[in-house]
Amino acid sequence: MRTLEVDLGDRSYPIYIGGDLLKQAGAYFERHGLTKKSPVLIVTDKNVAPLHLHKVEASLQASGYRTVCHIVEAGEPSKSLAVFEQVMTTAIENGLDRKSSVVALGGGVVGDLAGFVAASYMRGVTFVQMPTTILAHDSSVGGKVAVNHRLAKNMIGAFYQPEMVLYDVNSLQTLPDREVRAGLSEMVKHGLIWDEPFANWCGDNCDKLLALDADALEYGLIQGCGIKAKVVATDEREQGLRAILNLGHTLGHAIEATGGYGEYLHGEAISIGMAAAALIAVHRGRDASLYEKTIQLLKGFGLPTAMPQHLKEEQLISAMMHDKKFTENKIVFVLPVRIGEVEIVSDVMLEEVRQVIAELKGEGQNV
Amino acid sequence: MRTLEVDLGDRSYPIYIGGDLLKQAGAYFERHGLTKKSPVLIVTDKNVAPLHLHKVEASLQASGYRTVCHIVEAGEPSKSLAVFEQVMTTAIENGLDRKSSVVALGGGVVGDLAGFVAASYMRGVTFVQMPTTILAHDSSVGGKVAVNHRLAKNMIGAFYQPEMVLYDVNSLQTLPDREVRAGLSEMVKHGLIWDEPFANWCGDNCDKLLALDADALEYGLIQGCGIKAKVVATDEREQGLRAILNLGHTLGHAIEATGGYGEYLHGEAISIGMAAAALIAVHRGRDASLYEKTIQLLKGFGLPTAMPQHLKEEQLISAMMHDKKFTENKIVFVLPVRIGEVEIVSDVMLEEVRQVIAELKGEGQNV
Ligand SMILES: NC(=O)c1ccc[n+]([C@@H]2O[C@H](COP(=O)([O-])OP(=O)(O)OC[C@H]3O[C@@H](n4cnc5c(N)ncnc54)[C@H](O)[C@@H]3O)[C@@H](O)[C@H]2O)c1
Ligand SMILES: NC(=O)c1ccc[n+]([C@@H]2O[C@H](COP(=O)([O-])OP(=O)(O)OC[C@H]3O[C@@H](n4cnc5c(N)ncnc54)[C@H](O)[C@@H]3O)[C@@H](O)[C@H]2O)c1
Ligand SMILES: [Zn+2]
Ligand SMILES: [Zn+2]
């Protein structure tokens, strides 16, 4: 088991990464001094519940905690105000009080939803993250929690830090292959924005990672979380530097939105977005090898790098217009400088984006 | 014009109290360096809009700000997740971005609703309070924002401090008489919990205050806000001391809830709650004059101090059981020690509460 401290002053918290941590949930709750007098609400989804919920419940109950569960449908549509309200109802009906904890057991969807519940229930209760996807290594650091509005993703939320993160690497063994790849997309992103050796390590270890080798996963997650933690620690409320974490996300969110939040996984969408960002950078003068290396790395993980034909350019553009990355009507884009370094560029023109969307559609025809 | 600084470290903010401040909104926005490139969303209600909205709009527009308005139904039902979502829709559709401000122009309902919108929109934008009720002198200090859940009031919210509060005493001249009295209830409360001379001043000046005399109002609001600011500054997140502000609120919220959030105004409900708290204190050994003085002060403002006959004891009790003031199944009550001082008592028994509800119903028959 390894521990990573996310350093945010009096909102600092540890991420525990290792095997079988879910079975030790009760001990970690005790270590953090969480009261046994108030009920604990575990939010999870229909896929994760049959696989992993019993471990958490059994461990907490063995330590003397009273648990309440709320199980949502799996998938992005559960990040809605309607589901948020249902979780609140469960919390109230089961007498959760100010000293209660809300646990997110699942991927980023459950993490974001349960995190916003924890941030808002009685104006804030203790939040514990138990990520069960690789992608959630990203959402477990940084304190961003949110639900979606039908017009745009993540529009309604808060910055709210957890008390701790329990990252059980064994729980990842049950992940479907497509989710594994999509999660590794965000891990690769952390290499691309910050750490060339780590990006190269990802490329060299892509078979081990795809095979869910425990040592490789533990190392990769620690590095990925560590990079994000460093960025977040210098910019908790996304005033500047933190925006580099959005590499691939401006177009990625538009792909998710036009695909109806269902067709593309987040990690797949941002993989295409990272390819697009590299191509824009090349058009603006970076060496062509930057784009080649980027898509080679992503393809190694079986991730998409071409723009799907059926996504309409106009819909992508208009989805981007609604996105919060548009400040004062200019398009802000994170563009790579080289592998391991990015820059925030605020003058990307719609024309450049249209051009790249068209070129990446062409790419698709050769695959 | 007087300025009161609410001292909360890097979340400190000024409350400006004086005449005709709404007409100077643009100048205050400029003074606080708020950008003119991002739209400003003004949230108000159907009663306040025709009376005061044009002043704010005109002033902001004259200074070069683009304004968007969202007008909700007047009254407590607008503090709902459904209305919250509608305001979010307006914000997104009108292109509010991270540098936008959300203005609450109205009473506590609009303040709490718009405040939670400001806290959650894109995970937090600038919040400006322009209170137009006397009661809102209370809600404009402390950073508590929230909407109601159908099972309990203020269950879903945040601690979120405004950038500034513009308190235009002239805007209070249009308040209906019943709202004036209800608002003064919270002002009296501030005297009762903290400041005997101010409580006495309220009693001595009740005619002036009821007649909306500008000097009396300005003094009373500064004192009321000042007391609340002192309490909040020592306990921003309601860990301890801040709970004294809940004098009258445990039973008051139950009265509002059982009256369907419509029959009783907040200030009326807590007036009955303050009478009840004084009576419980007397039953526990305080001098009988404590109760007599309390109800005399409240009656001077035409506020209710008897329990309405038609409110069922069982419903009141069960509403209290759902209230967040119940921690770990014990009933926490704020009880007066003397005029100007209260204590937080955590072992009040249901029986004591039932007894006082019955006695205060008897009171009603003599009135
Ligand atoms: N808050 C942040 O900083 C942040 C960062 C990145 C992504 N996100 C959000 O995260 C979400 C995507 O996260 P995600 O990819 O984890 O999605 P997810 O939570 O939907 O999980 C993906 C799928 O895997 C299933 N699953 C989860 N754990 C499993 C396990 N151990 N075994 C078998 N199946 C399992 C889920 O039921 C789901 O079907 C998006 O909503 C995105 O906006 C948030
Ligand atoms: N956040 C806090 O700390 C805090 C503290 C106390 C109360 N509150 C909340 O405040 C709410 C009650 O506040 P309120 O009494 O101001 O209610 P309110 O906002 O409903 O206003 C009362 C009524 O007066 C009308 N009105 C407002 N200003 C007017 C004006 N200048 N002229 C004419 N009519 C006007 C409104 O339309 C409404 O009908 C409750 O929801 C309560 O929970 C919050
Ligand atoms: Zn992401
Ligand atoms: Zn109140």
PDB file of N, CA and C in Angstrom, chain A residues 287-353:
ATOM      1  N   ASP A 287       6.503  20.643 -34.609  1.00  0.00           N
ATOM      2  CA  ASP A 287       6.980  19.594 -35.503  1.00  0.00           C
ATOM      3  C   ASP A 287       5.912  18.514 -35.703  1.00  0.00           C
ATOM      4  N   ALA A 288       5.790  18.031 -36.924  1.00  0.00           N
ATOM      5  CA  ALA A 288       4.771  17.033 -37.255  1.00  0.00           C
ATOM      6  C   ALA A 288       4.886  15.782 -36.385  1.00  0.00           C
ATOM      7  N   SER A 289       6.103  15.497 -35.877  1.00  0.00           N
ATOM      8  CA  SER A 289       6.300  14.299 -35.060  1.00  0.00           C
ATOM      9  C   SER A 289       5.498  14.373 -33.755  1.00  0.00           C
ATOM     10  N   LEU A 290       5.151  15.583 -33.328  1.00  0.00           N
ATOM     11  CA  LEU A 290       4.383  15.720 -32.095  1.00  0.00           C
ATOM     12  C   LEU A 290       3.022  15.033 -32.248  1.00  0.00           C
ATOM     13  N   TYR A 291       2.405  15.268 -33.389  1.00  0.00           N
ATOM     14  CA  TYR A 291       1.113  14.625 -33.666  1.00  0.00           C
ATOM     15  C   TYR A 291       1.308  13.115 -33.839  1.00  0.00           C
ATOM     16  N   GLU A 292       2.342  12.720 -34.566  1.00  0.00           N
ATOM     17  CA  GLU A 292       2.576  11.291 -34.814  1.00  0.00           C
ATOM     18  C   GLU A 292       2.798  10.522 -33.507  1.00  0.00           C
ATOM     19  N   LYS A 293       3.669  11.076 -32.637  1.00  0.00           N
ATOM     20  CA  LYS A 293       3.953  10.408 -31.363  1.00  0.00           C
ATOM     21  C   LYS A 293       2.695  10.302 -30.505  1.00  0.00           C
ATOM     22  N   THR A 294       1.918  11.380 -30.515  1.00  0.00           N
ATOM     23  CA  THR A 294       0.711  11.393 -29.690  1.00  0.00           C
ATOM     24  C   THR A 294      -0.252  10.294 -30.109  1.00  0.00           C
ATOM     25  N   ILE A 295      -0.537  10.225 -31.409  1.00  0.00           N
ATOM     26  CA  ILE A 295      -1.534   9.228 -31.802  1.00  0.00           C
ATOM     27  C   ILE A 295      -0.977   7.799 -31.703  1.00  0.00           C
ATOM     28  N   GLN A 296       0.336   7.669 -31.845  1.00  0.00           N
ATOM     29  CA  GLN A 296       0.924   6.338 -31.679  1.00  0.00           C
ATOM     30  C   GLN A 296       0.737   5.835 -30.243  1.00  0.00           C
ATOM     31  N   LEU A 297       0.969   6.739 -29.297  1.00  0.00           N
ATOM     32  CA  LEU A 297       0.806   6.393 -27.888  1.00  0.00           C
ATOM     33  C   LEU A 297      -0.649   5.997 -27.611  1.00  0.00           C
ATOM     34  N   LEU A 298      -1.573   6.796 -28.102  1.00  0.00           N
ATOM     35  CA  LEU A 298      -2.990   6.538 -27.843  1.00  0.00           C
ATOM     36  C   LEU A 298      -3.451   5.252 -28.523  1.00  0.00           C
ATOM     37  N   LYS A 299      -3.003   5.068 -29.753  1.00  0.00           N
ATOM     38  CA  LYS A 299      -3.400   3.854 -30.477  1.00  0.00           C
ATOM     39  C   LYS A 299      -2.872   2.594 -29.792  1.00  0.00           C
ATOM     40  N   GLY A 300      -1.685   2.716 -29.159  1.00  0.00           N
ATOM     41  CA  GLY A 300      -1.136   1.590 -28.413  1.00  0.00           C
ATOM     42  C   GLY A 300      -2.102   1.070 -27.353  1.00  0.00           C
ATOM     43  N   PHE A 301      -2.907   1.970 -26.822  1.00  0.00           N
ATOM     44  CA  PHE A 301      -3.908   1.580 -25.821  1.00  0.00           C
ATOM     45  C   PHE A 301      -5.261   1.260 -26.470  1.00  0.00           C
ATOM     46  N   GLY A 302      -5.269   1.190 -27.804  1.00  0.00           N
ATOM     47  CA  GLY A 302      -6.531   0.895 -28.489  1.00  0.00           C
ATOM     48  C   GLY A 302      -7.525   2.029 -28.413  1.00  0.00           C
ATOM     49  N   LEU A 303      -7.017   3.241 -28.234  1.00  0.00           N
ATOM     50  CA  LEU A 303      -7.921   4.394 -28.109  1.00  0.00           C
ATOM     51  C   LEU A 303      -8.150   5.059 -29.461  1.00  0.00           C
ATOM     52  N   PRO A 304      -9.333   5.634 -29.687  1.00  0.00           N
ATOM     53  CA  PRO A 304      -9.633   6.280 -30.962  1.00  0.00           C
ATOM     54  C   PRO A 304      -8.898   7.615 -31.112  1.00  0.00           C
ATOM     55  N   THR A 305      -8.454   7.897 -32.329  1.00  0.00           N
ATOM     56  CA  THR A 305      -7.777   9.169 -32.589  1.00  0.00           C
ATOM     57  C   THR A 305      -8.349   9.849 -33.833  1.00  0.00           C
ATOM     58  N   ALA A 306      -9.313   9.191 -34.481  1.00  0.00           N
ATOM     59  CA  ALA A 306      -9.970   9.802 -35.651  1.00  0.00           C
ATOM     60  C   ALA A 306     -11.342  10.315 -35.245  1.00  0.00           C
ATOM     61  N   MET A 307     -11.848  11.318 -35.981  1.00  0.00           N
ATOM     62  CA  MET A 307     -13.161  11.873 -35.666  1.00  0.00           C
ATOM     63  C   MET A 307     -14.229  11.019 -36.342  1.00  0.00           C
ATOM     64  N   PRO A 308     -15.175  10.514 -35.575  1.00  0.00           N
ATOM     65  CA  PRO A 308     -16.236   9.692 -36.174  1.00  0.00           C
ATOM     66  C   PRO A 308     -17.001  10.482 -37.239  1.00  0.00           C
ATOM     67  N   GLN A 309     -17.265   9.819 -38.377  1.00  0.00           N
ATOM     68  CA  GLN A 309     -17.906  10.483 -39.519  1.00  0.00           C
ATOM     69  C   GLN A 309     -19.256  11.103 -39.179  1.00  0.00           C
ATOM     70  N   HIS A 310     -20.030  10.400 -38.346  1.00  0.00           N
ATOM     71  CA  HIS A 310     -21.422  10.829 -38.169  1.00  0.00           C
ATOM     72  C   HIS A 310     -21.578  12.008 -37.209  1.00  0.00           C
ATOM     73  N   LEU A 311     -20.488  12.448 -36.566  1.00  0.00           N
ATOM     74  CA  LEU A 311     -20.613  13.627 -35.700  1.00  0.00           C
ATOM     75  C   LEU A 311     -20.561  14.871 -36.576  1.00  0.00           C
ATOM     76  N   LYS A 312     -21.661  15.622 -36.567  1.00  0.00           N
ATOM     77  CA  LYS A 312     -21.776  16.800 -37.426  1.00  0.00           C
ATOM     78  C   LYS A 312     -20.895  17.941 -36.909  1.00  0.00           C
ATOM     79  N   GLU A 313     -20.118  18.508 -37.814  1.00  0.00           N
ATOM     80  CA  GLU A 313     -19.227  19.606 -37.459  1.00  0.00           C
ATOM     81  C   GLU A 313     -19.980  20.728 -36.737  1.00  0.00           C
ATOM     82  N   GLU A 314     -21.145  21.112 -37.289  1.00  0.00           N
ATOM     83  CA  GLU A 314     -21.889  22.222 -36.695  1.00  0.00           C
ATOM     84  C   GLU A 314     -22.317  21.923 -35.266  1.00  0.00           C
ATOM     85  N   GLN A 315     -22.700  20.661 -35.029  1.00  0.00           N
ATOM     86  CA  GLN A 315     -23.126  20.285 -33.671  1.00  0.00           C
ATOM     87  C   GLN A 315     -21.945  20.304 -32.705  1.00  0.00           C
ATOM     88  N   LEU A 316     -20.798  19.852 -33.179  1.00  0.00           N
ATOM     89  CA  LEU A 316     -19.601  19.880 -32.336  1.00  0.00           C
ATOM     90  C   LEU A 316     -19.252  21.314 -31.957  1.00  0.00           C
ATOM     91  N   ILE A 317     -19.282  22.186 -32.960  1.00  0.00           N
ATOM     92  CA  ILE A 317     -18.938  23.588 -32.711  1.00  0.00           C
ATOM     93  C   ILE A 317     -19.931  24.208 -31.732  1.00  0.00           C
ATOM     94  N   SER A 318     -21.236  23.955 -31.953  1.00  0.00           N
ATOM     95  CA  SER A 318     -22.199  24.618 -31.079  1.00  0.00           C
ATOM     96  C   SER A 318     -22.125  24.051 -29.664  1.00  0.00           C
ATOM     97  N   ALA A 319     -21.799  22.755 -29.533  1.00  0.00           N
ATOM     98  CA  ALA A 319     -21.604  22.199 -28.188  1.00  0.00           C
ATOM     99  C   ALA A 319     -20.410  22.871 -27.504  1.00  0.00           C
ATOM    100  N   MET A 320     -19.367  23.154 -28.306  1.00  0.00           N
ATOM    101  CA  MET A 320     -18.200  23.840 -27.725  1.00  0.00           C
ATOM    102  C   MET A 320     -18.551  25.253 -27.272  1.00  0.00           C
ATOM    103  N   MET A 321     -19.453  25.904 -28.027  1.00  0.00           N
ATOM    104  CA  MET A 321     -19.858  27.261 -27.670  1.00  0.00           C
ATOM    105  C   MET A 321     -20.517  27.306 -26.288  1.00  0.00           C
ATOM    106  N   HIS A 322     -21.212  26.208 -25.939  1.00  0.00           N
ATOM    107  CA  HIS A 322     -21.876  26.159 -24.636  1.00  0.00           C
ATOM    108  C   HIS A 322     -20.918  25.770 -23.523  1.00  0.00           C
ATOM    109  N   ASP A 323     -19.731  25.301 -23.896  1.00  0.00           N
ATOM    110  CA  ASP A 323     -18.814  24.756 -22.907  1.00  0.00           C
ATOM    111  C   ASP A 323     -18.200  25.873 -22.073  1.00  0.00           C
ATOM    112  N   LYS A 324     -17.910  25.550 -20.837  1.00  0.00           N
ATOM    113  CA  LYS A 324     -17.401  26.598 -19.956  1.00  0.00           C
ATOM    114  C   LYS A 324     -15.968  26.999 -20.265  1.00  0.00           C
ATOM    115  N   LYS A 325     -15.303  26.286 -21.141  1.00  0.00           N
ATOM    116  CA  LYS A 325     -13.941  26.702 -21.467  1.00  0.00           C
ATOM    117  C   LYS A 325     -13.934  27.965 -22.324  1.00  0.00           C
ATOM    118  N   PHE A 326     -15.112  28.385 -22.779  1.00  0.00           N
ATOM    119  CA  PHE A 326     -15.189  29.625 -23.544  1.00  0.00           C
ATOM    120  C   PHE A 326     -15.320  30.789 -22.583  1.00  0.00           C
ATOM    121  N   THR A 327     -14.276  31.557 -22.416  1.00  0.00           N
ATOM    122  CA  THR A 327     -14.342  32.732 -21.569  1.00  0.00           C
ATOM    123  C   THR A 327     -14.370  33.960 -22.468  1.00  0.00           C
ATOM    124  N   GLU A 328     -15.339  34.818 -22.192  1.00  0.00           N
ATOM    125  CA  GLU A 328     -15.423  36.097 -22.925  1.00  0.00           C
ATOM    126  C   GLU A 328     -15.401  35.902 -24.442  1.00  0.00           C
ATOM    127  N   ASN A 329     -16.123  34.861 -24.876  1.00  0.00           N
ATOM    128  CA  ASN A 329     -16.293  34.600 -26.308  1.00  0.00           C
ATOM    129  C   ASN A 329     -15.038  34.261 -27.102  1.00  0.00           C
ATOM    130  N   LYS A 330     -13.924  34.017 -26.428  1.00  0.00           N
ATOM    131  CA  LYS A 330     -12.758  33.512 -27.154  1.00  0.00           C
ATOM    132  C   LYS A 330     -12.571  32.041 -26.850  1.00  0.00           C
ATOM    133  N   ILE A 331     -11.969  31.321 -27.764  1.00  0.00           N
ATOM    134  CA  ILE A 331     -11.806  29.892 -27.559  1.00  0.00           C
ATOM    135  C   ILE A 331     -10.456  29.594 -26.944  1.00  0.00           C
ATOM    136  N   VAL A 332     -10.517  29.076 -25.726  1.00  0.00           N
ATOM    137  CA  VAL A 332      -9.278  28.711 -25.044  1.00  0.00           C
ATOM    138  C   VAL A 332      -9.002  27.236 -25.304  1.00  0.00           C
ATOM    139  N   PHE A 333      -7.789  26.918 -25.709  1.00  0.00           N
ATOM    140  CA  PHE A 333      -7.413  25.543 -25.996  1.00  0.00           C
ATOM    141  C   PHE A 333      -6.109  25.220 -25.291  1.00  0.00           C
ATOM    142  N   VAL A 334      -6.004  23.996 -24.806  1.00  0.00           N
ATOM    143  CA  VAL A 334      -4.722  23.529 -24.298  1.00  0.00           C
ATOM    144  C   VAL A 334      -4.035  22.815 -25.454  1.00  0.00           C
ATOM    145  N   LEU A 335      -2.850  23.274 -25.812  1.00  0.00           N
ATOM    146  CA  LEU A 335      -2.125  22.686 -26.947  1.00  0.00           C
ATOM    147  C   LEU A 335      -0.779  22.148 -26.483  1.00  0.00           C
ATOM    148  N   PRO A 336      -0.354  20.989 -27.037  1.00  0.00           N
ATOM    149  CA  PRO A 336       0.962  20.479 -26.654  1.00  0.00           C
ATOM    150  C   PRO A 336       2.090  21.333 -27.258  1.00  0.00           C
ATOM    151  N   VAL A 337       3.172  21.445 -26.500  1.00  0.00           N
ATOM    152  CA  VAL A 337       4.396  22.106 -26.975  1.00  0.00           C
ATOM    153  C   VAL A 337       5.359  21.009 -27.448  1.00  0.00           C
ATOM    154  N   ARG A 338       5.481  19.993 -26.606  1.00  0.00           N
ATOM    155  CA  ARG A 338       6.207  18.757 -26.906  1.00  0.00           C
ATOM    156  C   ARG A 338       5.599  17.693 -26.005  1.00  0.00           C
ATOM    157  N   ILE A 339       6.011  16.425 -26.151  1.00  0.00           N
ATOM    158  CA  ILE A 339       5.510  15.396 -25.236  1.00  0.00           C
ATOM    159  C   ILE A 339       5.964  15.772 -23.820  1.00  0.00           C
ATOM    160  N   GLY A 340       5.036  15.905 -22.889  1.00  0.00           N
ATOM    161  CA  GLY A 340       5.392  16.258 -21.516  1.00  0.00           C
ATOM    162  C   GLY A 340       5.246  17.734 -21.207  1.00  0.00           C
ATOM    163  N   GLU A 341       4.757  18.532 -22.177  1.00  0.00           N
ATOM    164  CA  GLU A 341       4.583  19.957 -21.898  1.00  0.00           C
ATOM    165  C   GLU A 341       3.466  20.522 -22.761  1.00  0.00           C
ATOM    166  N   VAL A 342       2.615  21.340 -22.133  1.00  0.00           N
ATOM    167  CA  VAL A 342       1.526  21.969 -22.885  1.00  0.00           C
ATOM    168  C   VAL A 342       1.500  23.463 -22.596  1.00  0.00           C
ATOM    169  N   GLU A 343       0.727  24.184 -23.402  1.00  0.00           N
ATOM    170  CA  GLU A 343       0.529  25.619 -23.158  1.00  0.00           C
ATOM    171  C   GLU A 343      -0.949  25.927 -23.310  1.00  0.00           C
ATOM    172  N   ILE A 344      -1.384  27.002 -22.654  1.00  0.00           N
ATOM    173  CA  ILE A 344      -2.771  27.413 -22.769  1.00  0.00           C
ATOM    174  C   ILE A 344      -2.828  28.555 -23.771  1.00  0.00           C
ATOM    175  N   VAL A 345      -3.610  28.345 -24.830  1.00  0.00           N
ATOM    176  CA  VAL A 345      -3.665  29.301 -25.927  1.00  0.00           C
ATOM    177  C   VAL A 345      -5.090  29.847 -25.986  1.00  0.00           C
ATOM    178  N   SER A 346      -5.218  31.164 -25.999  1.00  0.00           N
ATOM    179  CA  SER A 346      -6.565  31.726 -25.869  1.00  0.00           C
ATOM    180  C   SER A 346      -7.110  32.276 -27.181  1.00  0.00           C
ATOM    181  N   ASP A 347      -6.383  32.101 -28.269  1.00  0.00           N
ATOM    182  CA  ASP A 347      -6.850  32.727 -29.515  1.00  0.00           C
ATOM    183  C   ASP A 347      -7.077  31.716 -30.631  1.00  0.00           C
ATOM    184  N   VAL A 348      -7.431  30.476 -30.258  1.00  0.00           N
ATOM    185  CA  VAL A 348      -7.712  29.510 -31.314  1.00  0.00           C
ATOM    186  C   VAL A 348      -9.014  29.903 -32.008  1.00  0.00           C
ATOM    187  N   MET A 349      -8.955  29.955 -33.324  1.00  0.00           N
ATOM    188  CA  MET A 349     -10.094  30.403 -34.123  1.00  0.00           C
ATOM    189  C   MET A 349     -11.002  29.218 -34.438  1.00  0.00           C
ATOM    190  N   LEU A 350     -12.274  29.476 -34.574  1.00  0.00           N
ATOM    191  CA  LEU A 350     -13.216  28.424 -34.974  1.00  0.00           C
ATOM    192  C   LEU A 350     -12.739  27.721 -36.245  1.00  0.00           C
ATOM    193  N   GLU A 351     -12.194  28.528 -37.193  1.00  0.00           N
ATOM    194  CA  GLU A 351     -11.733  27.971 -38.462  1.00  0.00           C
ATOM    195  C   GLU A 351     -10.692  26.864 -38.262  1.00  0.00           C
ATOM    196  N   GLU A 352      -9.788  27.092 -37.332  1.00  0.00           N
ATOM    197  CA  GLU A 352      -8.755  26.080 -37.066  1.00  0.00           C
ATOM    198  C   GLU A 352      -9.372  24.790 -36.556  1.00  0.00           C
ATOM    199  N   VAL A 353     -10.401  24.962 -35.724  1.00  0.00           N
ATOM    200  CA  VAL A 353     -11.048  23.778 -35.163  1.00  0.00           C
ATOM    201  C   VAL A 353     -11.798  23.030 -36.260  1.00  0.00           C
TER     202      VAL A 353
END
